[in-house]
PDB file of C-alpha atoms and ligand atoms in Angstrom:
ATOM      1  CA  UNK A  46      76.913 146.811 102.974  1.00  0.00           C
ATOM      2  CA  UNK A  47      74.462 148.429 100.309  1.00  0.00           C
ATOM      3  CA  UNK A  48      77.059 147.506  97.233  1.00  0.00           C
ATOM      4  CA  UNK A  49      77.217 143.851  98.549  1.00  0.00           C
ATOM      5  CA  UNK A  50      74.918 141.256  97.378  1.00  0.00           C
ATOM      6  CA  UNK A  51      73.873 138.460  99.643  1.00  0.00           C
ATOM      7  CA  UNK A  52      73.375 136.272  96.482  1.00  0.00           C
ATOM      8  CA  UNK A  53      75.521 135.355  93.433  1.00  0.00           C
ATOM      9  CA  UNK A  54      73.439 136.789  90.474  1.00  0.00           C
ATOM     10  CA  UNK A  55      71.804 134.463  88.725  1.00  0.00           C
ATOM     11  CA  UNK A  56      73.391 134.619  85.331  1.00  0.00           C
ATOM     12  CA  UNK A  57      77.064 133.629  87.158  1.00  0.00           C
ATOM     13  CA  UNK A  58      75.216 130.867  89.164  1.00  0.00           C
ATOM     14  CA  UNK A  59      73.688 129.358  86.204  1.00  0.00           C
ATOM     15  CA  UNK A  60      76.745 129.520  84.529  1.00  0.00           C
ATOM     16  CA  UNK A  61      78.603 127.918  87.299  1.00  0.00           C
ATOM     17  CA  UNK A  62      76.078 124.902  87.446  1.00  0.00           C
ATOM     18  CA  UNK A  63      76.795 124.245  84.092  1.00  0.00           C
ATOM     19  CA  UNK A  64      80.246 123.358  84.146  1.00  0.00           C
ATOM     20  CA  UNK A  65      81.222 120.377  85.783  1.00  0.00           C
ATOM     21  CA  UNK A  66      77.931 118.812  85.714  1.00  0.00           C
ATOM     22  CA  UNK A  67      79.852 115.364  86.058  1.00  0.00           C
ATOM     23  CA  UNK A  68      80.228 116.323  89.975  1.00  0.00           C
ATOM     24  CA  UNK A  69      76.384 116.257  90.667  1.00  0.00           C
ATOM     25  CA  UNK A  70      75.958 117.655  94.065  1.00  0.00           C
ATOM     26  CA  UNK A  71      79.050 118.992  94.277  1.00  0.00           C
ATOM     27  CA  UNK A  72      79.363 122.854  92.681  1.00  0.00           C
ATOM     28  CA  UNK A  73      81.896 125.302  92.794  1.00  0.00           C
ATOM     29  CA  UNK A  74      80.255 126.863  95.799  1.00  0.00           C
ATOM     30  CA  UNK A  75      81.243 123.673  98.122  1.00  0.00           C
ATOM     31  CA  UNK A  76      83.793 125.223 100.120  1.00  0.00           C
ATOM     32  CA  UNK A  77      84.390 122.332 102.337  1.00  0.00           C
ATOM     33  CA  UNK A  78      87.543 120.645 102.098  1.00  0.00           C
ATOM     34  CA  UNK A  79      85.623 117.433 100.209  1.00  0.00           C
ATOM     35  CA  UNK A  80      88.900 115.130 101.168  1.00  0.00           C
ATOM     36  CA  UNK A  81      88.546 115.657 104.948  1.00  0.00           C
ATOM     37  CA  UNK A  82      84.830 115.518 104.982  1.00  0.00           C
ATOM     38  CA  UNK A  83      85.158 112.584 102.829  1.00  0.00           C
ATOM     39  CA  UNK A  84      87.634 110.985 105.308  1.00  0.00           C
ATOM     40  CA  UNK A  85      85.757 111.595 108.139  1.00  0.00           C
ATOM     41  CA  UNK A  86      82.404 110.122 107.105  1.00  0.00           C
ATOM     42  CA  UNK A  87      84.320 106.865 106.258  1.00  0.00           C
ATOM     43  CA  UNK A  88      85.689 107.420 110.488  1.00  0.00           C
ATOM     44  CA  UNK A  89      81.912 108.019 111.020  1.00  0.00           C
ATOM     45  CA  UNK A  90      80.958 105.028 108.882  1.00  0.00           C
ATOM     46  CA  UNK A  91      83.365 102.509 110.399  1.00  0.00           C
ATOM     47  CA  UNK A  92      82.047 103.752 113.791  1.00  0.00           C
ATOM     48  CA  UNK A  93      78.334 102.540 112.880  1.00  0.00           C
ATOM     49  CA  UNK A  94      79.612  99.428 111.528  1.00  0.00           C
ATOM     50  CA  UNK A  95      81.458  98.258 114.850  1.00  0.00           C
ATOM     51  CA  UNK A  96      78.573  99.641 116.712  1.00  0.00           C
ATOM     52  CA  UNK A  97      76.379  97.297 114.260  1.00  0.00           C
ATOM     53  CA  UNK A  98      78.897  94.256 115.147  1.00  0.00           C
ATOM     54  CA  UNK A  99      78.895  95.135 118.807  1.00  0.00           C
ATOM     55  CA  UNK A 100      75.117  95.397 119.370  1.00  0.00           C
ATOM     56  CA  UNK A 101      74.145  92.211 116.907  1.00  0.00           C
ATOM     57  CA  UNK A 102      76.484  90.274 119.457  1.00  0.00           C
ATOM     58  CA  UNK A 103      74.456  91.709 122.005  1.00  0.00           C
ATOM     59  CA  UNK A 104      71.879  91.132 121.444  1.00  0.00           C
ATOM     60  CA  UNK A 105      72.612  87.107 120.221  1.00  0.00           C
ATOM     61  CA  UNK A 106      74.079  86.937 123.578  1.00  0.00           C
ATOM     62  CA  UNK A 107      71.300  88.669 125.926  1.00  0.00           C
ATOM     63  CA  UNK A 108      68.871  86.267 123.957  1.00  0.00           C
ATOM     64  CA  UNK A 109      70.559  83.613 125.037  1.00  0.00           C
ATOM     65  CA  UNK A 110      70.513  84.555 128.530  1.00  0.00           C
ATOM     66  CA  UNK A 111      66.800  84.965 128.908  1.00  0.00           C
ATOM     67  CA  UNK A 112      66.870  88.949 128.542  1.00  0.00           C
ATOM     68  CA  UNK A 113      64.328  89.769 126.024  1.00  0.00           C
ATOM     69  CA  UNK A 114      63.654  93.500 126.916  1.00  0.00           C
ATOM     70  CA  UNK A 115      67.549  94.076 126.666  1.00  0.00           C
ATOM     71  CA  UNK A 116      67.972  92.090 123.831  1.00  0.00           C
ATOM     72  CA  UNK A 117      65.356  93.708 122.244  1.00  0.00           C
ATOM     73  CA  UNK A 118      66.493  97.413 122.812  1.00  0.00           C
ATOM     74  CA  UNK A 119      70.355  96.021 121.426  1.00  0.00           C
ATOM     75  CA  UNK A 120      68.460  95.233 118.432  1.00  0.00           C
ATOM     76  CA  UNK A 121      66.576  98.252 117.642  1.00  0.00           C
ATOM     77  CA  UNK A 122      70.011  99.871 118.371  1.00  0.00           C
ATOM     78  CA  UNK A 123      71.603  97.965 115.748  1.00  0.00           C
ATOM     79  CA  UNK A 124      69.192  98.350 113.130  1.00  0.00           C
ATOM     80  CA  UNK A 125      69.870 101.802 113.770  1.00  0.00           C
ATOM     81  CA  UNK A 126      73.146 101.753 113.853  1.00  0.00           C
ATOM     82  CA  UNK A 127      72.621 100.151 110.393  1.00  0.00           C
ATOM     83  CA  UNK A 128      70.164 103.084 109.075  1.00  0.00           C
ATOM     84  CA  UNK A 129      72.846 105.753 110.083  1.00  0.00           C
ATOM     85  CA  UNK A 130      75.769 103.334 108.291  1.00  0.00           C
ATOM     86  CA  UNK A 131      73.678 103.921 105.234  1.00  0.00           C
ATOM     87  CA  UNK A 132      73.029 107.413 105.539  1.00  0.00           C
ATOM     88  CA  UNK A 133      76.660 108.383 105.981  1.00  0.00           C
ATOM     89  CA  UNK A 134      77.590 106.073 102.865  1.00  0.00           C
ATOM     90  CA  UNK A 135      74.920 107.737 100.596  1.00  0.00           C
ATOM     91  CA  UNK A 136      75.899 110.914 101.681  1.00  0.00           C
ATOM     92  CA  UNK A 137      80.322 109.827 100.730  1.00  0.00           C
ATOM     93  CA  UNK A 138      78.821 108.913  97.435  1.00  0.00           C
ATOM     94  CA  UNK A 139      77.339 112.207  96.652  1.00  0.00           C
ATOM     95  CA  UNK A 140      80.595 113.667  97.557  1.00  0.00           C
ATOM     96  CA  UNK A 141      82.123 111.642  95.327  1.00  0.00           C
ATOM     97  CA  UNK A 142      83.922 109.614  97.749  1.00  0.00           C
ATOM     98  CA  UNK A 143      84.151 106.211  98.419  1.00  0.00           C
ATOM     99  CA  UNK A 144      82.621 104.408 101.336  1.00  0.00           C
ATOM    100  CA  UNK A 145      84.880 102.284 102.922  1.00  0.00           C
ATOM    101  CA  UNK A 146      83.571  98.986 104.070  1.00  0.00           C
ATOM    102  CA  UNK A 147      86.863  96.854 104.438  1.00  0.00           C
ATOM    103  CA  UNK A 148      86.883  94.749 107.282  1.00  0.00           C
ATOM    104  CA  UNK A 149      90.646  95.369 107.276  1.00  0.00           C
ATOM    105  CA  UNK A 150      91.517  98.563 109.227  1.00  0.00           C
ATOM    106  CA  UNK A 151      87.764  99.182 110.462  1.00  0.00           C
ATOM    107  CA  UNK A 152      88.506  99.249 113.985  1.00  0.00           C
ATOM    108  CA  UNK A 153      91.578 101.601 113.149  1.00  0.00           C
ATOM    109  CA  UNK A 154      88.984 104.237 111.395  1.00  0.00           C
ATOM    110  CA  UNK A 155      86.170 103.362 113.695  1.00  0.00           C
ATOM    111  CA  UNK A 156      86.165 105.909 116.923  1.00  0.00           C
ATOM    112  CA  UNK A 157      84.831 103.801 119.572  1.00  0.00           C
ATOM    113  CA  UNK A 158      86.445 100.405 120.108  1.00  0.00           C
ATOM    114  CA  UNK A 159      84.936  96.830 120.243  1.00  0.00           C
ATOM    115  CA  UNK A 160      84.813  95.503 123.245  1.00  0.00           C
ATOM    116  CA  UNK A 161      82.255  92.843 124.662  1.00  0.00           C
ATOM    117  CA  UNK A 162      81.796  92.199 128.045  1.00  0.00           C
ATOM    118  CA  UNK A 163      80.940  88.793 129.964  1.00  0.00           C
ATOM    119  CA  UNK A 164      77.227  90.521 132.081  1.00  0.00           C
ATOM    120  CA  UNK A 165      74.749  92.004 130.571  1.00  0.00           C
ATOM    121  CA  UNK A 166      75.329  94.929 132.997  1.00  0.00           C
ATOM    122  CA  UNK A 167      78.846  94.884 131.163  1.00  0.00           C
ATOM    123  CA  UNK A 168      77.390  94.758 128.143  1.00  0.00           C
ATOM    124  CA  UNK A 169      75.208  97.587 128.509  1.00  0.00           C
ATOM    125  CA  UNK A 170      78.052  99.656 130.181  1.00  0.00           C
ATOM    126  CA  UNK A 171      80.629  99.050 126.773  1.00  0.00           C
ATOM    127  CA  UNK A 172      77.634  99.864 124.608  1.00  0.00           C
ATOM    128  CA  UNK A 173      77.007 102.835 126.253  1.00  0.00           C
ATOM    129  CA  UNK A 174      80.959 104.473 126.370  1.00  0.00           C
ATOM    130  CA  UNK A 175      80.874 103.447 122.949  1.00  0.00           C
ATOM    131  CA  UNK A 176      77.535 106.275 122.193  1.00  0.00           C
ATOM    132  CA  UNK A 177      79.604 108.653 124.545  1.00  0.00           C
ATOM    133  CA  UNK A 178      82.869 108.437 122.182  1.00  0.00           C
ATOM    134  CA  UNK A 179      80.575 108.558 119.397  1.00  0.00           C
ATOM    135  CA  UNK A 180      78.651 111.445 120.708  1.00  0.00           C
ATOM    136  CA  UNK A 181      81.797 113.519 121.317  1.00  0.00           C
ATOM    137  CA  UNK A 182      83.343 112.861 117.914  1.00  0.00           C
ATOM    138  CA  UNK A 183      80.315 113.517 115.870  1.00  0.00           C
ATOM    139  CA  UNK A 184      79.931 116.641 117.969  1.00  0.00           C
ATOM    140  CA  UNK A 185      83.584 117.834 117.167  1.00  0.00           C
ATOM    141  CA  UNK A 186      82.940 116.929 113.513  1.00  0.00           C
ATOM    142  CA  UNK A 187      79.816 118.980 113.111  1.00  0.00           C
ATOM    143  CA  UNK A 188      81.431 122.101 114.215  1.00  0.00           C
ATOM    144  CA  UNK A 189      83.951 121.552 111.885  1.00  0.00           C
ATOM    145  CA  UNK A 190      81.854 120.883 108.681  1.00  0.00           C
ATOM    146  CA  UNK A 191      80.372 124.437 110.043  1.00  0.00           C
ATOM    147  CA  UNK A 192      78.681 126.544 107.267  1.00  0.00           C
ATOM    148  CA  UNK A 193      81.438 124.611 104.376  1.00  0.00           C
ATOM    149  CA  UNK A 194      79.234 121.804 104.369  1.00  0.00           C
ATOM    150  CA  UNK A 195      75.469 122.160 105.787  1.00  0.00           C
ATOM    151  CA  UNK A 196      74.457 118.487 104.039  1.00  0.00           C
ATOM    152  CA  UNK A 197      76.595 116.548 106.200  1.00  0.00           C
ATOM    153  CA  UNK A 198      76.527 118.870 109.209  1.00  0.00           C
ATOM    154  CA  UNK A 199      72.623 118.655 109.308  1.00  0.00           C
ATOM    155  CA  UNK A 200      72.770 114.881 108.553  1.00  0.00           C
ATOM    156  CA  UNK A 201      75.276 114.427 111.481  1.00  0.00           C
ATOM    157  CA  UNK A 202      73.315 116.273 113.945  1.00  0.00           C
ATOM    158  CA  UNK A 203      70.381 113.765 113.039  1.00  0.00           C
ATOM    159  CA  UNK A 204      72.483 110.744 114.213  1.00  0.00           C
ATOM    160  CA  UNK A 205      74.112 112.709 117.290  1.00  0.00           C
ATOM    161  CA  UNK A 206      70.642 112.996 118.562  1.00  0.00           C
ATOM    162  CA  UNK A 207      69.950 109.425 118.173  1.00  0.00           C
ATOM    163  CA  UNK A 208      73.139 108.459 119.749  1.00  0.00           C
ATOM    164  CA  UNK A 209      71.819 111.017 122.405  1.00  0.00           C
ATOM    165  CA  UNK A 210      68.891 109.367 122.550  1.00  0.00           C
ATOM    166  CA  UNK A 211      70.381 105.685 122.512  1.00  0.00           C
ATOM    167  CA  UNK A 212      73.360 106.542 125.185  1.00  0.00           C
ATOM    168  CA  UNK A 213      70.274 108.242 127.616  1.00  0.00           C
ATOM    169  CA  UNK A 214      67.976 104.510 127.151  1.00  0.00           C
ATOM    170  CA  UNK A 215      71.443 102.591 128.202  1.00  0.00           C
ATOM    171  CA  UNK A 216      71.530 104.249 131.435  1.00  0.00           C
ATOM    172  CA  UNK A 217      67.607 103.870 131.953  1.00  0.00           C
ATOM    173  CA  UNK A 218      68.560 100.228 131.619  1.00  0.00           C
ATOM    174  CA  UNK A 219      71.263 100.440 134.156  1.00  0.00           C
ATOM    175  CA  UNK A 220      69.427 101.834 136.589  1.00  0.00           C
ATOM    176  CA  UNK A 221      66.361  99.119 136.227  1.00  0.00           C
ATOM    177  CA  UNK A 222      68.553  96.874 137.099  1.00  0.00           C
ATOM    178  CA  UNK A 223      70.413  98.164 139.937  1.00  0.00           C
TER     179      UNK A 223
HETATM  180 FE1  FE2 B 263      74.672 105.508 115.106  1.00  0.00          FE
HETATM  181 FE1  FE2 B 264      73.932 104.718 118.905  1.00  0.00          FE
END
């Protein structure tokens, strides 16, 4: 181990960082395969957004029924939702991907499927498998973007522990009104 540095030297780093300024974040030291990462965000991304969709008509529809304190945790879910949308787009960007935000095909890339339910216990219960398949999937994807790709990994963990978080107040709200 003595003859084997734990850094580049400087002098090749700097030299690196120089070339291919044009791909910003992304240096020769990336050893993620950017395509997959890339393509899996957008699957993250299109997740959010039908978890967005699902939990604005949620909450419009718990309104209407005269349940405020559920309406009002769907809509600090989907604002949420919304904030991790975001994060996972910025993040494509700097990978010099392309965020995908075509309403064709979303619920194809998305993970966890659209459905609405006529109750609000129903509603509550599709809300909540929805943060379970997200929960797995994100999980699964941050073990693969490993040590390639800490960025995304750390970023992902962030949202898996809101979806953690979010999945763990649905059932509260199950059992308050059982
Ligand atoms: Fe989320
Ligand atoms: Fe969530």
């Amino acid at each position: 181990m003595a003859n084997k540095p734990f850094l580049t030297d400087i002098k090749t780093l700097r030299e690196r960082a120089r070339k291919h300024i044009e791909n910003g974040a992304v240096t020769e030291g990336y050893t993620a395969d950017r395509e997959t990462v890339v393509k899996l965000l957008n699957e993250a991304l299109a997740t959010e957004l039908v978890c967005v969709l699902r939990y604005k008509r949620h909450y419009f529809m718990a309104a209407g029924i005269n349940a405020e304190s559920v309406a009002a945790e769907f809509l600090q879910h989907a604002n949420e939702e919304q904030g991790h949308a975001d994060q996972i787009a910025q993040r494509i960007v700097q990978l010099k991907g392309a965020p995908n935000f075509n309403p064709e095909g979303l619920l194809t890339r998305s993970h966890a499927e659209y459905v609405e339910g006529d109750t609000l216990t129903d509603m509550i219960k599709e809300v909540l498998v929805a943060e379970r398949i997200a929960i797995d999937s994100y999980r699964e994807m941050i073990t693969y973007f490993g040590n390639d790709d800490p960025t995304s990994r750390r970023m992902l963990e962030g949202i898996l522990a809101m979806e953690e978080e979010h999945a763990e107040d649905l059932v509260s709200l199950l059992e308050k009104m059982s």
